[in-house]
Amino acid sequence: MIVAKPHHTGRPGYSETLPGLEESAEAARKLVRTALAAWHLEELTDTAILLVSELVANAVKHTNSRVIRVVITRPSERFVRIGVVDRARVLPELAKPSDDLLTSGRGLLLVDALAERWGTDLYRWGKQVWAELMNEPAR
């Protein structure tokens, strides 16, 4: 069993280092739930959980990283950013439409469809793939 222990990131946010295993997706989902509940943004939970699941799955499947880091931040009042950091510098690519998409390869297509915006930050030692959700202010 993997247990997420939220850590403050310096600006409003949470992060956790997890094994580079499929099972880490559950701990990542718990971390997202924790952050969104703390910020009273529960309405974003379903979409955010799907996004973090896909980002973790991509990091596990397409890199040899022994550990990944899941980061949930509020870069501004309007956005929540969900990122997964790994040790590979290979950029993620959107799949091209094909029959293969019936069984796999839809991860980044889902991220692209659900996120307000997404991208990759390259570092000397790896990268962070992130997706942002927009928080609609109450009227």
Short mmCIF file of C-alpha atoms in Angstrom, two decimals:
data_model
loop_
_atom_site.label_atom_id
_atom_site.label_comp_id
_atom_site.label_asym_id
_atom_site.label_seq_id
_atom_site.Cartn_x
_atom_site.Cartn_y
_atom_site.Cartn_z
CA MET A 1 0.00 0.00 0.00
CA ILE A 2 1.25 3.48 -0.90
CA VAL A 3 0.16 6.36 1.32
CA ALA A 4 0.36 9.97 0.15
CA LYS A 5 1.80 12.40 2.67
CA PRO A 6 1.16 15.93 1.42
CA HIS A 7 4.07 18.36 1.63
CA HIS A 8 3.81 22.10 1.19
CA THR A 9 5.52 23.32 -2.01
CA GLY A 10 6.18 26.97 -1.09
CA ARG A 11 3.19 28.44 -2.90
CA PRO A 12 -0.23 26.93 -2.35
CA GLY A 13 0.37 23.31 -3.21
CA TYR A 14 1.10 19.73 -2.30
CA SER A 15 3.63 17.22 -3.55
CA GLU A 16 4.64 13.63 -2.96
CA THR A 17 7.45 11.43 -4.25
CA LEU A 18 6.14 8.00 -5.23
CA PRO A 19 7.57 4.83 -6.76
CA GLY A 20 7.52 4.74 -10.56
CA LEU A 21 4.84 2.05 -10.49
CA GLU A 22 1.25 1.83 -11.73
CA GLU A 23 0.09 1.46 -8.13
CA SER A 24 1.26 5.01 -7.45
CA ALA A 25 -1.74 6.36 -9.36
CA GLU A 26 -3.99 5.67 -6.35
CA ALA A 27 -1.74 7.68 -4.01
CA ALA A 28 -1.63 10.47 -6.61
CA ARG A 29 -5.43 10.54 -6.76
CA LYS A 30 -5.59 10.80 -2.95
CA LEU A 31 -3.13 13.68 -3.02
CA VAL A 32 -5.26 15.50 -5.60
CA ARG A 33 -8.40 14.96 -3.51
CA THR A 34 -6.60 16.29 -0.43
CA ALA A 35 -5.41 19.45 -2.19
CA LEU A 36 -8.75 20.21 -3.83
CA ALA A 37 -10.63 19.67 -0.57
CA ALA A 38 -8.21 22.00 1.27
CA TRP A 39 -8.83 24.67 -1.36
CA HIS A 40 -12.63 24.06 -1.41
CA LEU A 41 -12.45 23.14 -5.11
CA GLU A 42 -14.17 19.76 -4.93
CA GLU A 43 -16.03 20.48 -8.19
CA LEU A 44 -12.72 19.90 -10.03
CA THR A 45 -12.10 16.52 -8.41
CA ASP A 46 -13.41 14.13 -11.08
CA THR A 47 -11.51 15.79 -13.91
CA ALA A 48 -8.37 16.29 -11.80
CA ILE A 49 -8.32 12.63 -10.77
CA LEU A 50 -8.56 11.52 -14.39
CA LEU A 51 -5.76 13.93 -15.36
CA VAL A 52 -3.37 12.80 -12.62
CA SER A 53 -4.12 9.15 -13.41
CA GLU A 54 -3.17 9.67 -17.06
CA LEU A 55 -0.06 11.69 -16.23
CA VAL A 56 1.16 9.05 -13.77
CA ALA A 57 0.41 6.25 -16.24
CA ASN A 58 2.40 8.04 -18.96
CA ALA A 59 5.38 8.59 -16.65
CA VAL A 60 5.36 4.96 -15.55
CA LYS A 61 4.86 3.51 -19.03
CA HIS A 62 7.18 5.74 -21.04
CA THR A 63 10.12 6.32 -18.67
CA ASN A 64 12.44 4.18 -16.60
CA SER A 65 12.11 6.47 -13.59
CA ARG A 66 12.33 4.57 -10.32
CA VAL A 67 10.45 7.42 -8.64
CA ILE A 68 8.07 10.12 -9.79
CA ARG A 69 6.93 13.27 -8.06
CA VAL A 70 3.31 14.38 -8.16
CA VAL A 71 2.78 18.12 -7.66
CA ILE A 72 -0.53 19.98 -7.28
CA THR A 73 -0.28 23.77 -7.13
CA ARG A 74 -2.31 26.95 -7.51
CA PRO A 75 -0.21 29.11 -9.85
CA SER A 76 -3.03 31.68 -9.64
CA GLU A 77 -6.52 32.03 -8.19
CA ARG A 78 -7.99 30.80 -11.47
CA PHE A 79 -5.85 27.70 -12.10
CA VAL A 80 -4.94 24.41 -10.48
CA ARG A 81 -1.85 22.75 -11.96
CA ILE A 82 -1.29 19.01 -11.70
CA GLY A 83 2.18 17.82 -12.65
CA VAL A 84 4.16 14.61 -12.71
CA VAL A 85 7.94 14.84 -12.61
CA ASP A 86 10.16 12.03 -13.88
CA ARG A 87 13.84 11.53 -14.73
CA ALA A 88 13.43 11.15 -18.52
CA ARG A 89 14.03 14.07 -20.88
CA VAL A 90 11.98 12.57 -23.71
CA LEU A 91 9.08 14.87 -24.55
CA PRO A 92 5.58 13.40 -24.53
CA GLU A 93 3.79 13.26 -27.88
CA LEU A 94 0.09 13.31 -28.70
CA ALA A 95 -0.93 10.10 -30.46
CA LYS A 96 -2.00 10.36 -34.07
CA PRO A 97 -5.55 9.15 -34.78
CA SER A 98 -5.41 5.46 -35.73
CA ASP A 99 -7.00 2.10 -35.02
CA ASP A 100 -4.42 1.53 -32.25
CA LEU A 101 -6.21 4.16 -30.17
CA LEU A 102 -9.04 1.70 -29.56
CA THR A 103 -6.92 -0.11 -26.97
CA SER A 104 -4.18 2.30 -25.80
CA GLY A 105 -2.38 5.56 -26.46
CA ARG A 106 -5.22 7.88 -25.50
CA GLY A 107 -3.62 9.33 -22.36
CA LEU A 108 -2.38 12.65 -23.69
CA LEU A 109 -5.42 12.96 -25.96
CA LEU A 110 -7.56 12.84 -22.79
CA VAL A 111 -5.27 15.32 -21.06
CA ASP A 112 -5.51 17.62 -24.10
CA ALA A 113 -9.31 17.37 -24.15
CA LEU A 114 -9.87 17.85 -20.40
CA ALA A 115 -7.23 20.41 -19.42
CA GLU A 116 -7.48 24.13 -20.03
CA ARG A 117 -3.84 23.88 -21.09
CA TRP A 118 -0.97 21.44 -20.64
CA GLY A 119 2.73 21.29 -21.32
CA THR A 120 6.17 20.07 -20.37
CA ASP A 121 8.91 21.79 -18.39
CA LEU A 122 12.36 20.36 -19.16
CA TYR A 123 15.05 20.22 -16.49
CA ARG A 124 18.71 19.15 -16.66
CA TRP A 125 17.80 15.84 -15.03
CA GLY A 126 14.26 15.19 -16.35
CA LYS A 127 10.93 16.88 -16.94
CA GLN A 128 7.53 17.75 -15.53
CA VAL A 129 4.43 17.10 -17.60
CA TRP A 130 1.60 19.24 -16.29
CA ALA A 131 -2.04 20.04 -16.95
CA GLU A 132 -4.07 22.96 -15.68
CA LEU A 133 -7.73 23.17 -14.79
CA MET A 134 -9.53 26.48 -14.58
CA ASN A 135 -11.40 27.32 -11.41
CA GLU A 136 -14.50 29.32 -12.26
CA PRO A 137 -15.00 31.89 -9.48
CA ALA A 138 -18.34 31.85 -7.70
CA ARG A 139 -20.67 34.61 -8.85
#
